[in-house]
Structure formats: structure tokens, C-alpha cells
């Protein structure tokens, strides 16, 4: 199903977690392109249907814990008969099956994990998780967890410290859309979509229900409102079934763009419902937002059963590229060939030299304020490069100031930071000046 990447044992090499139906695996990176299956030794044996997952330091002890979302109880031998409107057998809906419990694995610091989901407060009934995002969502500089659930309210687990969480999705406004409907949530992304200096939450959704944009409110922190209609996202995505989801400044113009992989789960073209769908690309330079994918290149013109999306600088030229996965289609690598603007890539490293997942930045670039976050998980069953890209527009000069708000409370700033080759700025916790 999906993947999560992180250095769980602190040896400097990224390890690989793979989710799946009735199985999940942890592969320890041995170096030299070799991996060892350590699932049993690490205490991660499970026969649930695991989906999206994310590594992050959720208790501030310096090592990576692991959140694993699960879907539902499915046994082909006992599955009910479900039919399309014309009577032909079809897939059943998720509501026809019992949900499984998610897992939160505490890193014990010795190469093993302990499932602490019950004591952590994340083991709730009824969630059929497909997307997971770990990010600072409530204003206290602790990494929170957002779970995109299919056909039940989405969850926002507010980190209270000590590896305990409160579920606040309903009161935060991110459990349902603005009309009170639960989402058939698939993928999730986190960025300042409307350039107001606040980080928004966007969730892909089912056909004719549209992708939902939860717009962050300035006061109080951790509160969001459904702004999908106002932003134009509802009109741009109502006729697609969304899965993988990315938000980043793809063309370097200083505004966040949105990319979504699409494809239905039900083959009902004979009934007038599209099955394969083209991806959605929304350029964030004007409101209402519009799908401009038709002018972005040949890949955007081809319908597919799109699923996973991941972002990263794959050719080392400083621009964000992306990889896409689809059912019954080869994976696609999309190289960013946009011209005319410049990017600043930012890597945020904690005191151990690992990606500071859950950190967020505020920068002054060309006189304007930009914000971005380094999240764990996100999209749909995918893992992206742990890097932030800030668009500089036509300027070749980096930011005049960058503030970094690290997980677990410390905040620092750098004046006139100097990027290295191809516009890469690497900032390490403890090397800046404290924000008092």
C-alpha cells in the first residue's frame, strides 16, 4: 500500500516502512543499497490493513516514533455482495465493513517499538484512515497528527506532551466539510494556499464532493474554516475523484500551487461516470483557482487511475519535481522545466542531524512574508523528500530573514542566510539566534 521513510535507529541511514493488507514491514537500511527485514525484531508485526504512515519524534525524546493508519476489516471469503445501479457486482462501500484501530508505535531507543495507541488516546472507533500528516497544527510547536478518514469524521490529534493526544477534529473545524458532511478523505497536504501567512489544510475527496480546503484562522490558533468554494477549489475538483495531493510553489512565483492525482474506484463508465481521470494542476496566482493542467505538459492530458504523489528535487537543479503512481500504469517521473523564476530549497535539521519533521518557517523574501512547514507523511500512501521550497520570483537574492520554529518549543532566526549550491539552504537547530 504505502510507505514511510525515516532513520528510526539513528545510524544516519534512512529506513523504510511499508504498509499493506494484513501485513506491514520495516526494512532497516544496511547501506550500499541493501536492506534487512526487521519487522519482528522491532515489534511491528500486524495483520491489520495498514495504509498511510509517518515517522516523527512525537514525544520530544530525540528518536522517531511511528504512526500507522489502518483501514477496515476485509475478508474476501465473507465479503457481502454489492452491486452497481444496473445490478452488476461492484465494490462495496467502506461503511459496509468494520473499521480497524490505528497504531502509534513508541520508539524505545533500542531498535524496538511499543504500540501505545491506547494510552496515547489515538485508538478511537470508526476511523478508516487513508491519509496521515504530522505537522504543527495547533500553535504550540508540538507535532500534531491529522488522519484523513474515509466516510467517517477526520481526526486531528493535538499533541499534549508525554506521548498523549486529544482528538479535536470537530472543534477545530477539520472533521467534516463546511456543510457538515463527512469526507471520503484520501490524501492530505499542508501549506499557505491563500498567501495570508497561515498554513492551511487541504484534503482530497470523492467524486462530486470536491477537494476540501480548510483555511487556517489567525485567532485562535488551531481553528479552520472550509473555504473550498471561496477559493474556487470546489468548482475545480468536483468532477474528479482525488487521491495523492501536493501543495508547493512549483514555478517559483511566490504562490502555492496544488497538484492532485485522480481516478475513480468504481468502473462505471457504462453508466456515464468516468473511471480514469486526468490529474489536476492548480496554479496559485489568482482567485478563483482554476485547473490549468491542460497546458502543463502531455502527462496532464492523459487520464489514469491516479493514486500516489511525492515531491522532491530529483535532478538536483533546485526545482521541485514529482513522482506519480497509478493503477495498471507505469510510475511517472515529472521533471520540473519551469523557467523565469527561482527557488530557495530549505532543509531543516534537528540537533541529531535528522529532518526536523514538524518544524515550520517564516521568511521575508523580497519584502513579502512567506510561511511553510516540514511535515511527515502527507499526500496519499506516499513519502516526499524532507525539504521546503520557497519561491523567489525573478530575484536571485535569498531571504533577508528566516525564522524557524522547531518542534518542542525552541525558535531561532537567521538574518541574510547564505544558501549553498543550486539554492540549497541547510539550517540546523541550535545554530541560529534565539527568538525571545
Tab-separated table of C-alpha atoms in Angstrom:
chain	number	residue	atom	x	y	z
A	1	UNK	CA	0.000	0.000	0.000
A	2	UNK	CA	2.117	2.893	1.288
A	3	UNK	CA	5.498	3.887	2.636
A	4	UNK	CA	7.149	5.919	5.371
A	5	UNK	CA	10.840	6.794	5.440
A	6	UNK	CA	12.927	7.742	8.465
A	7	UNK	CA	16.108	6.928	10.362
A	8	UNK	CA	14.444	5.088	13.235
A	9	UNK	CA	17.670	3.694	14.727
A	10	UNK	CA	19.831	6.827	14.484
A	11	UNK	CA	22.595	5.310	12.368
A	12	UNK	CA	22.439	8.040	9.722
A	13	UNK	CA	20.669	5.923	7.088
A	14	UNK	CA	17.023	6.254	6.095
A	15	UNK	CA	14.968	3.131	6.791
A	16	UNK	CA	11.763	2.064	5.045
A	17	UNK	CA	8.355	1.127	6.431
A	18	UNK	CA	5.865	-0.486	4.018
A	19	UNK	CA	2.160	-0.833	4.804
A	20	UNK	CA	-0.243	-3.352	3.310
A	21	UNK	CA	-3.292	-5.569	3.583
A	22	UNK	CA	-2.851	-7.987	6.504
A	23	UNK	CA	0.845	-7.163	6.695
A	24	UNK	CA	3.390	-4.412	7.220
A	25	UNK	CA	7.183	-4.431	7.081
A	26	UNK	CA	10.103	-2.437	8.449
A	27	UNK	CA	13.298	-2.604	6.400
A	28	UNK	CA	16.484	-1.435	8.102
A	29	UNK	CA	18.922	0.292	5.772
A	30	UNK	CA	22.274	-1.513	5.851
A	31	UNK	CA	23.927	0.824	3.343
A	32	UNK	CA	25.149	0.048	-0.135
A	33	UNK	CA	21.600	-0.389	-1.433
A	34	UNK	CA	20.892	-3.292	0.946
A	35	UNK	CA	18.033	-3.621	3.450
A	36	UNK	CA	17.156	-6.103	6.198
A	37	UNK	CA	13.608	-7.054	7.216
A	38	UNK	CA	13.497	-6.318	10.959
A	39	UNK	CA	9.709	-6.255	11.390
A	40	UNK	CA	9.527	-8.989	14.016
A	41	UNK	CA	12.622	-7.858	15.907
A	42	UNK	CA	11.303	-4.286	16.012
A	43	UNK	CA	7.908	-5.360	17.382
A	44	UNK	CA	5.901	-4.213	14.369
A	45	UNK	CA	4.110	-7.418	13.376
A	46	UNK	CA	0.488	-6.641	12.490
A	47	UNK	CA	-2.194	-8.323	10.410
A	48	UNK	CA	-4.343	-5.221	10.019
A	49	UNK	CA	-4.900	-3.398	6.728
A	50	UNK	CA	-2.337	-0.631	7.187
A	51	UNK	CA	-2.368	2.357	4.823
A	52	UNK	CA	-0.562	5.682	5.278
A	53	UNK	CA	2.148	6.069	7.903
A	54	UNK	CA	4.584	8.686	9.173
A	55	UNK	CA	7.780	8.728	11.215
A	56	UNK	CA	8.206	11.710	13.578
A	57	UNK	CA	9.521	12.484	17.044
A	58	UNK	CA	6.149	12.709	18.760
A	59	UNK	CA	7.390	12.856	22.363
A	60	UNK	CA	10.489	15.038	22.049
A	61	UNK	CA	12.957	12.372	23.162
A	62	UNK	CA	15.117	12.584	20.039
A	63	UNK	CA	14.096	9.429	18.171
A	64	UNK	CA	11.411	8.725	15.608
A	65	UNK	CA	8.077	7.254	16.607
A	66	UNK	CA	5.711	5.789	14.025
A	67	UNK	CA	2.014	6.460	13.373
A	68	UNK	CA	0.243	3.900	11.184
A	69	UNK	CA	-3.304	4.436	9.919
A	70	UNK	CA	-5.455	1.404	9.232
A	71	UNK	CA	-8.479	0.952	7.011
A	72	UNK	CA	-11.093	-1.738	7.573
A	73	UNK	CA	-11.696	-5.438	8.235
A	74	UNK	CA	-11.921	-7.158	4.869
A	75	UNK	CA	-12.074	-10.890	4.185
A	76	UNK	CA	-12.724	-11.886	0.563
A	77	UNK	CA	-14.294	-15.134	1.735
A	78	UNK	CA	-17.038	-13.376	3.692
A	79	UNK	CA	-17.420	-10.067	1.842
A	80	UNK	CA	-21.046	-9.224	1.037
A	81	UNK	CA	-22.452	-8.966	-2.463
A	82	UNK	CA	-22.637	-5.335	-3.559
A	83	UNK	CA	-23.955	-4.086	-6.866
A	84	UNK	CA	-23.927	-1.043	-9.116
A	85	UNK	CA	-27.275	0.595	-10.031
A	86	UNK	CA	-27.544	-1.710	-13.067
A	87	UNK	CA	-27.227	-4.827	-10.876
A	88	UNK	CA	-23.682	-5.742	-11.873
A	89	UNK	CA	-21.447	-6.791	-8.999
A	90	UNK	CA	-19.247	-3.953	-7.765
A	91	UNK	CA	-17.058	-2.944	-4.859
A	92	UNK	CA	-18.817	-2.357	-1.573
A	93	UNK	CA	-18.573	0.943	0.261
A	94	UNK	CA	-16.331	1.362	3.292
A	95	UNK	CA	-19.392	1.691	5.531
A	96	UNK	CA	-20.150	-1.992	4.842
A	97	UNK	CA	-17.118	-3.071	6.879
A	98	UNK	CA	-15.917	-2.528	10.434
A	99	UNK	CA	-13.060	-0.071	10.908
A	100	UNK	CA	-9.699	-1.126	12.334
A	101	UNK	CA	-7.751	0.640	15.060
A	102	UNK	CA	-4.813	2.877	14.177
A	103	UNK	CA	-1.428	2.288	15.776
A	104	UNK	CA	1.043	4.604	17.445
A	105	UNK	CA	4.390	2.923	17.975
A	106	UNK	CA	6.734	4.493	20.525
A	107	UNK	CA	10.409	4.198	19.653
A	108	UNK	CA	12.088	2.531	22.636
A	109	UNK	CA	15.540	3.749	21.602
A	110	UNK	CA	16.967	0.240	21.224
A	111	UNK	CA	15.697	-0.687	17.759
A	112	UNK	CA	12.276	-1.785	19.010
A	113	UNK	CA	8.822	-0.201	19.193
A	114	UNK	CA	5.875	-0.487	21.581
A	115	UNK	CA	2.290	0.110	20.462
A	116	UNK	CA	0.983	2.802	22.828
A	117	UNK	CA	-2.142	3.694	20.874
A	118	UNK	CA	-4.478	3.075	23.789
A	119	UNK	CA	-2.606	5.145	26.377
A	120	UNK	CA	-1.821	7.847	23.799
A	121	UNK	CA	-5.515	8.457	23.147
A	122	UNK	CA	-5.462	7.743	19.403
A	123	UNK	CA	-7.333	4.419	19.478
A	124	UNK	CA	-10.807	5.637	18.559
A	125	UNK	CA	-13.629	3.662	16.943
A	126	UNK	CA	-14.939	4.170	13.441
A	127	UNK	CA	-11.983	5.666	11.610
A	128	UNK	CA	-10.996	4.215	8.250
A	129	UNK	CA	-7.727	6.029	7.704
A	130	UNK	CA	-6.178	6.598	4.287
A	131	UNK	CA	-4.046	9.729	4.756
A	132	UNK	CA	-1.743	10.768	7.618
A	133	UNK	CA	0.003	14.100	8.180
A	134	UNK	CA	2.248	15.048	11.108
A	135	UNK	CA	2.627	18.822	11.400
A	136	UNK	CA	2.301	21.711	13.830
A	137	UNK	CA	-1.431	22.424	13.583
A	138	UNK	CA	-2.472	23.906	16.935
A	139	UNK	CA	0.007	26.720	17.654
A	140	UNK	CA	2.089	25.186	20.447
A	141	UNK	CA	5.112	23.959	18.404
A	142	UNK	CA	4.355	20.323	19.127
A	143	UNK	CA	3.867	17.910	16.219
A	144	UNK	CA	0.174	17.053	15.873
A	145	UNK	CA	-1.392	14.263	13.795
A	146	UNK	CA	-4.123	14.637	11.174
A	147	UNK	CA	-5.817	11.478	9.890
A	148	UNK	CA	-7.882	11.629	6.693
A	149	UNK	CA	-10.666	9.092	7.252
A	150	UNK	CA	-12.849	7.551	4.563
A	151	UNK	CA	-16.587	8.028	5.205
A	152	UNK	CA	-16.220	8.999	8.859
A	153	UNK	CA	-15.074	12.208	10.565
A	154	UNK	CA	-11.396	13.027	10.079
A	155	UNK	CA	-9.263	13.271	13.204
A	156	UNK	CA	-6.937	15.942	14.498
A	157	UNK	CA	-4.872	14.643	17.395
A	158	UNK	CA	-3.496	17.585	19.378
A	159	UNK	CA	-0.176	16.706	20.993
A	160	UNK	CA	-0.352	17.306	24.762
A	161	UNK	CA	3.167	16.042	25.515
A	162	UNK	CA	4.275	12.789	27.082
A	163	UNK	CA	3.012	10.914	24.015
A	164	UNK	CA	-0.618	11.739	24.803
A	165	UNK	CA	-3.134	13.323	22.442
A	166	UNK	CA	-6.622	14.818	22.455
A	167	UNK	CA	-8.809	14.391	19.384
A	168	UNK	CA	-10.132	17.873	18.482
A	169	UNK	CA	-11.180	17.487	14.846
A	170	UNK	CA	-14.774	18.639	15.316
A	171	UNK	CA	-13.981	21.726	17.395
A	172	UNK	CA	-11.097	22.653	15.081
A	173	UNK	CA	-13.337	22.514	12.014
A	174	UNK	CA	-11.390	19.828	10.118
A	175	UNK	CA	-13.522	16.741	10.785
A	176	UNK	CA	-16.168	17.494	8.130
A	177	UNK	CA	-16.768	19.892	5.275
A	178	UNK	CA	-18.497	23.226	5.834
A	179	UNK	CA	-21.933	21.682	5.318
A	180	UNK	CA	-21.370	19.052	7.997
A	181	UNK	CA	-20.715	16.150	5.648
A	182	UNK	CA	-18.051	13.597	6.419
A	183	UNK	CA	-15.388	13.255	3.741
A	184	UNK	CA	-14.346	10.260	1.733
A	185	UNK	CA	-10.897	11.539	2.534
A	186	UNK	CA	-7.866	10.169	0.714
A	187	UNK	CA	-4.833	12.478	0.609
A	188	UNK	CA	-3.830	15.472	2.701
A	189	UNK	CA	-1.498	18.453	2.233
A	190	UNK	CA	-0.475	21.461	4.335
A	191	UNK	CA	0.626	24.878	3.027
A	192	UNK	CA	-0.338	28.551	2.832
A	193	UNK	CA	-2.714	28.170	-0.085
A	194	UNK	CA	-4.136	31.712	0.006
A	195	UNK	CA	-0.918	33.616	0.889
A	196	UNK	CA	-2.283	35.099	4.114
A	197	UNK	CA	0.646	33.940	6.257
A	198	UNK	CA	-1.216	30.988	7.787
A	199	UNK	CA	-0.835	27.315	6.946
A	200	UNK	CA	-3.977	25.705	5.544
A	201	UNK	CA	-5.032	22.056	5.382
A	202	UNK	CA	-6.345	20.521	2.153
A	203	UNK	CA	-7.916	17.055	1.823
A	204	UNK	CA	-8.743	15.198	-1.398
A	205	UNK	CA	-12.213	13.732	-1.594
A	206	UNK	CA	-14.651	11.583	-3.566
A	207	UNK	CA	-16.176	12.246	-6.986
A	208	UNK	CA	-18.711	15.108	-6.993
A	209	UNK	CA	-17.798	16.078	-3.401
A	210	UNK	CA	-14.685	18.141	-4.269
A	211	UNK	CA	-11.359	18.525	-2.573
A	212	UNK	CA	-11.810	20.446	0.684
A	213	UNK	CA	-9.628	23.387	1.736
A	214	UNK	CA	-9.659	24.087	5.463
A	215	UNK	CA	-8.440	27.675	5.748
A	216	UNK	CA	-6.488	28.446	8.917
A	217	UNK	CA	-7.816	31.230	11.148
A	218	UNK	CA	-5.493	33.641	12.926
A	219	UNK	CA	-7.333	33.510	16.249
A	220	UNK	CA	-7.477	31.185	17.991
A	221	UNK	CA	-4.696	29.008	16.550
A	222	UNK	CA	-5.748	25.531	15.516
A	223	UNK	CA	-9.134	26.581	14.107
A	224	UNK	CA	-10.014	26.167	10.418
A	225	UNK	CA	-12.944	27.008	8.151
A	226	UNK	CA	-13.974	25.305	4.925
A	227	UNK	CA	-13.085	27.832	2.192
A	228	UNK	CA	-13.283	25.445	-0.774
A	229	UNK	CA	-15.995	27.435	-2.532
A	230	UNK	CA	-14.432	30.853	-1.992
A	231	UNK	CA	-11.047	29.643	-3.219
A	232	UNK	CA	-12.557	28.059	-6.329
A	233	UNK	CA	-11.357	24.613	-5.322
A	234	UNK	CA	-14.847	23.170	-5.212
A	235	UNK	CA	-15.560	24.058	-8.835
A	236	UNK	CA	-12.104	22.948	-9.994
A	237	UNK	CA	-12.250	19.488	-8.381
A	238	UNK	CA	-15.915	18.459	-8.157
A	239	UNK	CA	-15.729	16.212	-11.245
A	240	UNK	CA	-12.707	14.197	-10.158
A	241	UNK	CA	-12.011	11.575	-7.507
A	242	UNK	CA	-8.897	12.791	-5.716
A	243	UNK	CA	-6.096	10.744	-4.167
A	244	UNK	CA	-2.468	11.905	-3.962
A	245	UNK	CA	-2.167	15.597	-3.108
A	246	UNK	CA	0.746	18.043	-3.068
A	247	UNK	CA	0.986	21.770	-2.383
A	248	UNK	CA	4.194	23.606	-3.228
A	249	UNK	CA	5.417	26.593	-5.222
A	250	UNK	CA	6.157	24.616	-8.365
A	251	UNK	CA	7.014	27.559	-10.642
A	252	UNK	CA	8.838	29.749	-8.107
A	253	UNK	CA	6.481	32.740	-8.406
A	254	UNK	CA	5.926	33.008	-4.662
A	255	UNK	CA	2.453	31.407	-4.605
A	256	UNK	CA	1.494	27.882	-3.654
A	257	UNK	CA	0.298	25.584	-6.437
A	258	UNK	CA	-1.756	22.413	-5.982
A	259	UNK	CA	-1.288	19.073	-7.726
A	260	UNK	CA	-3.702	16.177	-7.332
A	261	UNK	CA	-3.754	12.628	-8.731
A	262	UNK	CA	-7.238	11.499	-9.742
A	263	UNK	CA	-9.048	8.309	-10.661
A	264	UNK	CA	-12.262	6.601	-9.635
A	265	UNK	CA	-12.502	3.403	-7.592
A	266	UNK	CA	-15.645	2.155	-9.347
A	267	UNK	CA	-15.601	1.157	-13.028
A	268	UNK	CA	-18.943	2.587	-14.111
A	269	UNK	CA	-18.134	4.247	-17.403
A	270	UNK	CA	-21.001	2.261	-18.897
A	271	UNK	CA	-23.251	4.308	-16.584
A	272	UNK	CA	-21.722	7.661	-17.510
A	273	UNK	CA	-19.241	8.011	-14.619
A	274	UNK	CA	-15.596	8.469	-15.662
A	275	UNK	CA	-13.136	5.851	-14.410
A	276	UNK	CA	-9.678	7.034	-15.459
A	277	UNK	CA	-9.184	10.773	-14.895
A	278	UNK	CA	-6.540	13.348	-15.700
A	279	UNK	CA	-4.613	14.907	-12.841
A	280	UNK	CA	-5.454	18.360	-11.534
A	281	UNK	CA	-2.911	21.186	-11.520
A	282	UNK	CA	-3.973	24.489	-9.984
A	283	UNK	CA	-1.687	27.483	-10.200
A	284	UNK	CA	-1.976	29.678	-7.139
A	285	UNK	CA	-1.652	33.064	-8.824
A	286	UNK	CA	-5.311	34.097	-8.908
A	287	UNK	CA	-8.702	33.529	-7.333
A	288	UNK	CA	-10.894	31.708	-8.025
A	289	UNK	CA	-8.472	28.850	-8.605
A	290	UNK	CA	-8.671	27.033	-11.913
A	291	UNK	CA	-7.338	23.746	-13.230
A	292	UNK	CA	-4.545	24.595	-15.692
A	293	UNK	CA	-3.280	21.073	-16.199
A	294	UNK	CA	-4.040	21.022	-19.907
A	295	UNK	CA	-1.183	23.455	-20.564
A	296	UNK	CA	1.361	21.822	-18.230
A	297	UNK	CA	2.589	19.010	-20.484
A	298	UNK	CA	1.453	15.764	-22.166
A	299	UNK	CA	1.242	13.756	-18.944
A	300	UNK	CA	-1.535	16.011	-17.664
A	301	UNK	CA	-3.659	15.268	-20.735
A	302	UNK	CA	-3.729	11.513	-20.198
A	303	UNK	CA	-6.460	10.004	-17.999
A	304	UNK	CA	-5.262	7.417	-15.488
A	305	UNK	CA	-6.253	5.733	-12.239
A	306	UNK	CA	-4.013	8.082	-10.306
A	307	UNK	CA	-3.103	7.308	-6.706
A	308	UNK	CA	0.227	8.269	-5.065
A	309	UNK	CA	2.154	11.539	-5.419
A	310	UNK	CA	5.518	12.501	-3.922
A	311	UNK	CA	7.656	15.604	-4.367
A	312	UNK	CA	11.418	16.072	-4.414
A	313	UNK	CA	14.277	17.607	-6.353
A	314	UNK	CA	15.073	14.520	-8.401
A	315	UNK	CA	17.711	16.030	-10.698
A	316	UNK	CA	19.423	18.397	-8.265
A	317	UNK	CA	18.642	21.611	-10.152
A	318	UNK	CA	16.864	23.305	-7.231
A	319	UNK	CA	13.350	22.947	-8.639
A	320	UNK	CA	10.769	20.567	-7.122
A	321	UNK	CA	9.928	17.587	-9.333
A	322	UNK	CA	7.432	14.857	-8.520
A	323	UNK	CA	6.724	11.152	-8.912
A	324	UNK	CA	3.262	9.727	-9.530
A	325	UNK	CA	1.805	6.239	-9.205
A	326	UNK	CA	-1.311	4.840	-10.872
A	327	UNK	CA	-3.126	1.512	-11.020
A	328	UNK	CA	-2.308	-0.559	-14.134
A	329	UNK	CA	0.112	2.108	-15.371
A	330	UNK	CA	3.859	2.640	-15.064
A	331	UNK	CA	5.044	5.104	-12.464
A	332	UNK	CA	5.747	8.564	-13.852
A	333	UNK	CA	8.640	10.905	-13.087
A	334	UNK	CA	7.790	14.520	-13.880
A	335	UNK	CA	10.770	16.833	-14.239
A	336	UNK	CA	10.125	20.487	-13.497
A	337	UNK	CA	11.118	22.582	-16.517
A	338	UNK	CA	9.510	25.856	-15.457
A	339	UNK	CA	11.616	28.927	-16.252
A	340	UNK	CA	11.793	32.605	-15.372
A	341	UNK	CA	11.684	32.305	-11.570
A	342	UNK	CA	13.970	30.969	-8.863
A	343	UNK	CA	13.599	28.691	-5.854
A	344	UNK	CA	15.248	28.506	-2.473
A	345	UNK	CA	15.293	24.963	-1.103
A	346	UNK	CA	15.445	24.704	2.690
A	347	UNK	CA	16.497	21.703	4.746
A	348	UNK	CA	15.737	21.836	8.470
A	349	UNK	CA	17.826	19.529	10.648
A	350	UNK	CA	17.338	18.793	14.328
A	351	UNK	CA	20.183	18.558	16.836
A	352	UNK	CA	20.851	14.990	15.732
A	353	UNK	CA	21.179	15.975	12.082
A	354	UNK	CA	17.863	14.409	11.057
A	355	UNK	CA	14.984	16.199	9.307
A	356	UNK	CA	13.145	18.302	11.898
A	357	UNK	CA	9.694	16.962	10.993
A	358	UNK	CA	7.002	19.209	12.421
A	359	UNK	CA	9.089	22.399	12.165
A	360	UNK	CA	7.761	25.430	10.338
A	361	UNK	CA	9.380	28.554	8.937
A	362	UNK	CA	8.503	32.190	8.390
A	363	UNK	CA	10.675	34.097	5.965
A	364	UNK	CA	10.938	37.560	4.441
A	365	UNK	CA	11.508	37.147	0.721
A	366	UNK	CA	11.568	40.215	-1.497
A	367	UNK	CA	9.678	42.231	1.120
A	368	UNK	CA	6.862	39.713	1.497
A	369	UNK	CA	6.280	37.188	4.258
A	370	UNK	CA	6.159	33.501	3.377
A	371	UNK	CA	5.415	30.533	5.632
A	372	UNK	CA	5.982	26.835	5.086
A	373	UNK	CA	6.263	23.651	7.106
A	374	UNK	CA	8.310	20.477	7.058
A	375	UNK	CA	5.731	17.757	7.529
A	376	UNK	CA	5.866	13.989	7.921
A	377	UNK	CA	3.552	11.837	5.841
A	378	UNK	CA	1.082	13.733	3.697
A	379	UNK	CA	-0.304	13.049	0.231
A	380	UNK	CA	-1.712	9.508	-0.163
A	381	UNK	CA	0.335	6.405	0.699
A	382	UNK	CA	3.459	8.377	-0.198
A	383	UNK	CA	6.637	9.849	1.254
A	384	UNK	CA	8.257	13.012	-0.116
A	385	UNK	CA	11.744	14.464	0.201
A	386	UNK	CA	12.022	16.278	3.570
A	387	UNK	CA	12.626	19.696	2.095
A	388	UNK	CA	10.812	23.045	1.738
A	389	UNK	CA	10.855	25.109	-1.467
A	390	UNK	CA	10.334	28.869	-1.284
A	391	UNK	CA	9.656	30.771	-4.488
A	392	UNK	CA	11.880	33.823	-5.016
A	393	UNK	CA	10.189	35.077	-8.184
A	394	UNK	CA	12.600	36.883	-10.512
A	395	UNK	CA	15.028	37.632	-7.710
A	396	UNK	CA	18.247	35.691	-7.271
A	397	UNK	CA	18.688	37.069	-3.746
A	398	UNK	CA	17.702	34.823	-0.856
A	399	UNK	CA	15.513	35.803	2.083
A	400	UNK	CA	16.515	38.730	4.256
A	401	UNK	CA	15.411	36.785	7.317
A	402	UNK	CA	14.214	33.284	8.174
A	403	UNK	CA	12.621	32.198	11.428
A	404	UNK	CA	12.423	28.507	12.292
A	405	UNK	CA	10.020	27.251	14.899
A	406	UNK	CA	11.372	23.864	15.877
A	407	UNK	CA	9.260	21.070	17.314
A	408	UNK	CA	9.039	21.200	21.083
A	409	UNK	CA	9.326	24.926	21.587
A	410	UNK	CA	12.646	26.455	20.529
A	411	UNK	CA	12.503	29.222	17.908
A	412	UNK	CA	15.503	30.776	16.122
A	413	UNK	CA	16.199	33.240	13.336
A	414	UNK	CA	18.861	33.876	10.723
A	415	UNK	CA	19.459	37.247	9.058
A	416	UNK	CA	20.692	37.192	5.448
A	417	UNK	CA	21.249	33.421	5.418
A	418	UNK	CA	23.516	32.292	2.605
A	419	UNK	CA	22.320	29.337	0.521
A	420	UNK	CA	24.780	26.872	-0.955
A	421	UNK	CA	24.898	25.420	-4.488
A	422	UNK	CA	21.667	25.359	-6.537
A	423	UNK	CA	19.906	27.457	-3.902
A	424	UNK	CA	20.009	24.966	-1.018
A	425	UNK	CA	19.886	26.425	2.489
A	426	UNK	CA	20.580	23.982	5.312
A	427	UNK	CA	19.647	25.162	8.817
A	428	UNK	CA	20.438	23.156	11.944
A	429	UNK	CA	18.730	23.509	15.281
A	430	UNK	CA	20.887	25.437	17.703
A	431	UNK	CA	22.897	27.314	15.061
A	432	UNK	CA	20.642	30.377	14.818
A	433	UNK	CA	19.897	33.225	17.175
A	434	UNK	CA	17.088	32.582	19.651
A	435	UNK	CA	13.764	34.359	19.306
A	436	UNK	CA	12.966	35.579	22.784
